[in-house]
Coordinates of N, CA and C in Angstrom, one line a residue:
X17 N 1.2 -1.4 -0.1 CA 0.1 -0.1 0.0 C 1.0 1.4 0.2
X18 N 0.8 2.4 -0.7 CA 1.5 3.4 -0.9 C 0.6 4.8 0.1
X19 N 1.8 4.6 1.0 CA 1.2 6.2 1.6 C 1.6 7.4 1.0
X20 N 1.0 8.0 1.1 CA 0.5 9.7 0.1 C 0.8 10.5 1.5
X21 N 2.6 11.6 1.4 CA 2.4 12.7 2.7 C 1.5 13.5 2.5
X22 N 1.4 14.5 3.4 CA 0.4 15.5 3.4 C 0.5 16.5 2.1
X23 N 1.7 16.8 1.9 CA 1.8 17.6 0.7 C 1.8 17.0 -0.4
X24 N 1.3 15.8 -0.8 CA 1.3 15.1 -1.8 C 0.1 14.9 -2.2
X25 N -0.5 14.7 -3.7 CA -1.9 14.3 -3.4 C -2.7 13.8 -3.4
X26 N -4.1 14.0 -3.2 CA -4.9 12.9 -2.4 C -4.2 11.7 -3.5
X27 N -5.0 10.6 -2.6 CA -4.8 9.2 -3.2 C -5.8 9.0 -4.9
X28 N -6.9 9.8 -5.3 CA -7.5 9.6 -6.8 C -6.4 10.5 -7.3
X29 N -5.9 11.9 -6.6 CA -5.2 12.4 -7.5 C -3.9 11.7 -8.1
X30 N -3.6 10.9 -7.0 CA -2.5 10.2 -7.1 C -2.8 9.1 -8.4
X31 N -4.1 8.6 -7.7 CA -4.2 7.0 -8.8 C -3.9 8.2 -10.2
X32 N -5.0 9.2 -10.4 CA -4.7 9.7 -11.8 C -3.7 10.1 -12.5
X33 N -2.7 10.7 -11.8 CA -1.5 10.6 -12.0 C -1.0 9.7 -12.5
X34 N -0.8 8.8 -11.9 CA -0.1 7.3 -11.8 C -0.5 6.8 -13.7
X35 N -1.9 6.2 -13.8 CA -2.4 6.3 -14.7 C -1.7 7.0 -15.6
X36 N -1.9 8.0 -16.3 CA -1.1 8.9 -17.2 C 0.2 8.6 -17.1
X37 N 1.0 8.6 -15.8 CA 2.1 8.5 -16.2 C 2.5 7.0 -17.0
X38 N 1.5 6.1 -16.8 CA 1.9 5.0 -17.1 C 1.7 4.6 -18.9
X39 N 0.6 5.2 -19.3 CA 0.0 5.4 -20.4 C 1.1 6.4 -20.7
X40 N 1.2 7.1 -20.7 CA 2.5 8.6 -21.3 C 3.6 8.2 -21.4
X41 N 4.0 7.4 -20.0 CA 5.5 6.8 -20.3 C 5.7 5.4 -21.0
X42 N 4.6 5.0 -21.8 CA 5.1 3.4 -21.9 C 5.6 3.5 -24.3
X43 N 5.5 5.2 -24.4 CA 5.6 5.6 -25.6 C 6.7 6.5 -25.6
X44 N 8.2 6.2 -25.1 CA 8.8 6.8 -24.5 C 10.4 6.7 -24.8
X45 N 11.3 7.8 -24.6 CA 12.3 7.2 -25.4 C 13.6 5.9 -24.3
X46 N 12.6 6.1 -23.6 CA 13.0 4.9 -22.3 C 12.8 3.1 -23.0
X47 N 12.0 3.6 -24.1 CA 11.4 1.7 -24.2 C 12.7 1.2 -25.1
X48 N 12.9 0.4 -24.5 CA 13.9 -1.0 -25.0 C 13.8 -1.2 -26.7
X49 N 15.1 -1.5 -27.5 CA 14.7 -1.8 -28.9 C 13.7 -2.3 -29.1
X50 N 14.1 -4.3 -27.9 CA 12.6 -5.5 -28.0 C 11.9 -4.6 -28.3
X51 N 11.0 -3.7 -27.3 CA 9.8 -3.0 -27.4 C 8.9 -2.2 -28.4
X52 N 10.6 -1.5 -29.0 CA 10.4 -1.1 -29.9 C 9.8 -1.7 -31.2
X53 N 10.8 -2.6 -31.2 CA 10.7 -3.9 -32.8 C 9.1 -4.3 -32.4
X54 N 8.9 -4.9 -31.3 CA 7.4 -5.7 -31.0 C 6.1 -5.2 -31.2
X55 N 6.7 -3.5 -31.3 CA 5.6 -3.3 -31.9 C 5.4 -2.9 -32.9
X56 N 6.6 -2.6 -34.0 CA 6.6 -2.4 -35.4 C 6.1 -3.7 -35.8
X57 N 6.8 -5.0 -35.4 CA 6.6 -6.0 -35.7 C 4.7 -6.2 -35.6
X58 N 3.9 -5.7 -35.0 CA 3.0 -5.8 -34.4 C 1.9 -5.2 -35.6
X59 N 2.5 -3.9 -36.2 CA 2.3 -3.2 -36.6 C 2.4 -3.7 -37.9
X60 N 3.0 -4.1 -38.7 CA 2.9 -4.9 -39.7 C 2.8 -6.2 -40.4
X61 N 1.7 -7.1 -38.8 CA 0.9 -8.2 -38.9 C -0.4 -8.2 -38.3
X62 N -0.5 -7.1 -38.1 CA -2.2 -6.5 -38.3 C -2.5 -6.1 -39.3
X63 N -1.8 -4.8 -39.4 CA -1.8 -3.7 -40.3 C -1.8 -4.4 -42.0
X64 N -1.1 -4.9 -42.0 CA -0.3 -5.3 -43.5 C 0.0 -6.9 -44.2
X65 N -0.9 -8.1 -42.6 CA -1.2 -9.1 -42.9 C 0.5 -10.1 -43.2
X66 N 1.3 -9.3 -42.7 CA 3.0 -10.0 -43.3 C 2.8 -11.4 -42.1
X67 N 3.6 -12.0 -42.5 CA 3.6 -13.2 -42.0 C 4.6 -12.5 -40.7
X68 N 5.0 -13.0 -39.6 CA 5.6 -12.8 -38.0 C 7.1 -13.3 -38.7
X69 N 7.1 -14.6 -39.0 CA 8.2 -15.0 -39.1 C 9.0 -14.0 -40.3
X70 N 8.4 -13.5 -41.3 CA 9.3 -12.4 -41.9 C 10.4 -11.6 -41.7
X71 N 9.3 -11.0 -40.2 CA 9.7 -9.5 -39.7 C 11.0 -9.8 -39.1
X72 N 12.0 -9.1 -39.2 CA 14.1 -9.3 -38.8 C 13.9 -7.7 -38.5
X73 N 14.7 -7.8 -37.9 CA 15.3 -6.4 -37.7 C 16.5 -6.0 -39.1
X74 N 16.7 -7.0 -39.9 CA 17.4 -6.6 -41.1 C 16.5 -6.8 -42.0
X75 N 15.2 -7.3 -42.2 CA 14.5 -7.8 -43.5 C 13.9 -5.8 -44.2
X76 N 14.1 -6.4 -45.5 CA 13.8 -4.8 -46.0 C 13.0 -4.8 -46.3
X77 N 12.0 -2.9 -46.3 CA 10.5 -3.0 -46.2 C 10.3 -3.1 -47.7
X78 N 11.0 -3.1 -48.1 CA 10.2 -3.3 -49.8 C 10.5 -4.3 -50.6
X79 N 11.7 -5.5 -50.4 CA 12.2 -6.4 -51.0 C 11.6 -7.6 -50.5
X80 N 11.5 -7.9 -48.9 CA 11.4 -8.6 -47.8 C 10.4 -8.8 -47.8
X81 N 10.1 -7.6 -47.4 CA 8.3 -7.7 -46.5 C 6.9 -7.6 -47.5
X82 N 7.1 -6.9 -49.2 CA 6.7 -6.6 -50.3 C 5.9 -5.4 -49.7
X83 N 6.2 -4.0 -49.0 CA 5.4 -3.7 -48.9 C 5.8 -2.3 -50.4
X84 N 5.2 -1.2 -50.7 CA 5.1 -0.8 -51.8 C 5.1 0.5 -50.9
X85 N 5.4 1.6 -51.9 CA 5.9 3.4 -51.3 C 4.5 3.7 -50.6
X86 N 2.9 3.5 -50.9 CA 2.0 3.6 -50.5 C 2.1 3.0 -49.1
X87 N 2.0 1.7 -48.8 CA 2.3 0.6 -47.9 C 3.0 1.4 -46.5
X88 N 4.4 1.5 -46.8 CA 5.4 2.5 -46.3 C 4.8 3.7 -45.7
X89 N 3.9 4.5 -46.6 CA 3.6 5.8 -46.0 C 2.1 5.2 -45.0
X90 N 1.7 4.6 -45.2 CA 0.2 4.2 -44.5 C 1.5 4.1 -43.0
X91 N 2.2 2.8 -43.0 CA 2.6 2.1 -42.0 C 3.3 3.7 -41.1
X92 N 4.0 4.2 -41.8 CA 4.6 5.3 -40.7 C 3.4 6.5 -40.3
X93 N 2.5 6.8 -41.1 CA 1.0 7.7 -40.7 C 0.4 7.0 -39.2
X94 N 0.5 5.5 -38.9 CA 0.2 4.3 -38.4 C 1.3 4.4 -37.0
X95 N 2.0 4.8 -37.4 CA 3.5 4.7 -35.9 C 2.8 6.0 -35.3
X96 N 2.9 7.0 -36.4 CA 3.5 8.4 -36.1 C 1.8 8.2 -34.8
X97 N 0.4 7.9 -35.0 CA -0.2 8.2 -34.5 C -0.5 7.3 -33.3
X98 N 0.2 5.9 -33.5 CA 0.2 5.5 -32.3 C 1.2 6.0 -31.1
X99 N 2.3 6.1 -31.8 CA 3.2 6.9 -31.1 C 3.1 8.0 -30.4
X100 N 2.4 9.2 -31.3 CA 2.5 10.4 -30.6 C 3.8 11.1 -31.1
X101 N 4.3 10.4 -32.4 CA 5.6 11.2 -33.0 C 5.6 11.6 -34.1
X102 N 6.0 12.8 -34.8 CA 6.5 13.2 -36.4 C 7.8 12.4 -36.8
X103 N 7.6 12.2 -38.0 CA 8.5 11.5 -38.4 C 8.7 12.3 -39.7
X104 N 10.2 12.7 -39.5 CA 10.7 14.0 -40.2 C 10.6 13.1 -42.0
X105 N 10.5 14.0 -42.7 CA 10.1 13.4 -44.3 C 11.6 12.9 -44.9
X106 N 12.5 14.0 -44.6 CA 13.7 13.5 -45.4 C 14.3 12.2 -44.2
X107 N 14.2 11.8 -43.1 CA 14.2 10.9 -42.8 C 13.5 9.7 -43.0
X108 N 12.5 10.0 -43.7 CA 11.5 8.7 -43.9 C 12.0 8.5 -45.0
X109 N 12.6 9.3 -46.0 CA 13.2 8.3 -47.3 C 14.1 7.5 -47.0
X110 N 15.8 7.4 -45.5 CA 16.5 7.0 -45.6 C 16.1 5.3 -44.8
X111 N 14.6 5.7 -44.9 CA 14.1 3.9 -44.0 C 14.3 2.8 -44.8
X112 N 14.5 2.1 -44.8 CA 14.4 0.7 -46.3 C 14.3 -0.6 -45.2
X113 N 15.1 -0.4 -43.8 CA 14.6 -1.7 -43.3 C 14.0 -1.6 -41.6
X114 N 13.5 -2.6 -41.6 CA 13.2 -2.6 -39.8 C 13.6 -1.9 -39.0
X115 N 15.1 -2.0 -39.0 CA 15.8 -1.7 -38.0 C 16.3 -0.5 -38.0
X116 N 16.1 0.5 -39.4 CA 15.9 1.6 -39.5 C 14.8 2.3 -38.7
X117 N 13.6 2.2 -38.6 CA 12.6 2.1 -38.0 C 12.9 1.7 -36.6
X118 N 12.8 1.0 -36.1 CA 13.4 0.8 -34.4 C 14.0 1.7 -34.2
X119 N 15.0 1.8 -34.8 CA 15.9 3.1 -34.5 C 15.5 4.5 -34.5
X120 N 15.1 4.7 -35.6 CA 14.7 6.5 -35.4 C 13.6 6.4 -34.4
X121 N 12.8 5.3 -34.1 CA 11.7 5.5 -33.2 C 12.7 5.8 -31.6
X122 N 13.7 5.1 -31.6 CA 14.1 5.0 -30.6 C 14.9 5.9 -29.8
X123 N 14.9 7.3 -30.7 CA 16.5 8.2 -30.9 C 14.7 9.6 -30.9
X124 N 13.9 9.2 -31.3 CA 13.2 10.1 -31.3 C 11.8 10.3 -30.7
X125 N 10.8 9.0 -29.9 CA 10.5 9.0 -28.5 C 10.1 10.0 -28.0
X126 N 9.0 11.0 -27.6 CA 9.1 11.6 -26.6 C 9.2 11.1 -25.3
X127 N 10.4 12.0 -24.2 CA 10.3 11.5 -22.8 C 9.3 11.4 -22.1
X128 N 9.3 11.1 -21.3 CA 7.8 11.1 -20.6 C 7.5 12.2 -19.6
X129 N 6.3 12.6 -19.5 CA 6.6 14.1 -18.3 C 6.5 13.1 -17.2
X130 N 6.5 14.5 -16.2 CA 6.9 14.2 -14.8 C 6.0 14.7 -14.1

């Protein structure tokens, strides 16, 4: 049981704060590469019906996974909305593998609000 000092918010406020911290903190730069990879993989499997076994960090988005340029844009838009991030257009052009996406997200996810 968590005891809250008098100078801290009440239990309800603390619960709301903690809930927001957990939700907002889920997508932040402190995420591990494996967690980000799992999210990207889930997106590719669910939205583009790519077999999970084909999705590896070194997999080419176009040759290995069979995405076309429209699919890649759709995937980026989906990741932007799910992770509350904007991907720079110049950087987008450099992304050729799953690992490129994971690295970009790892470097650019917002820090959690305290």
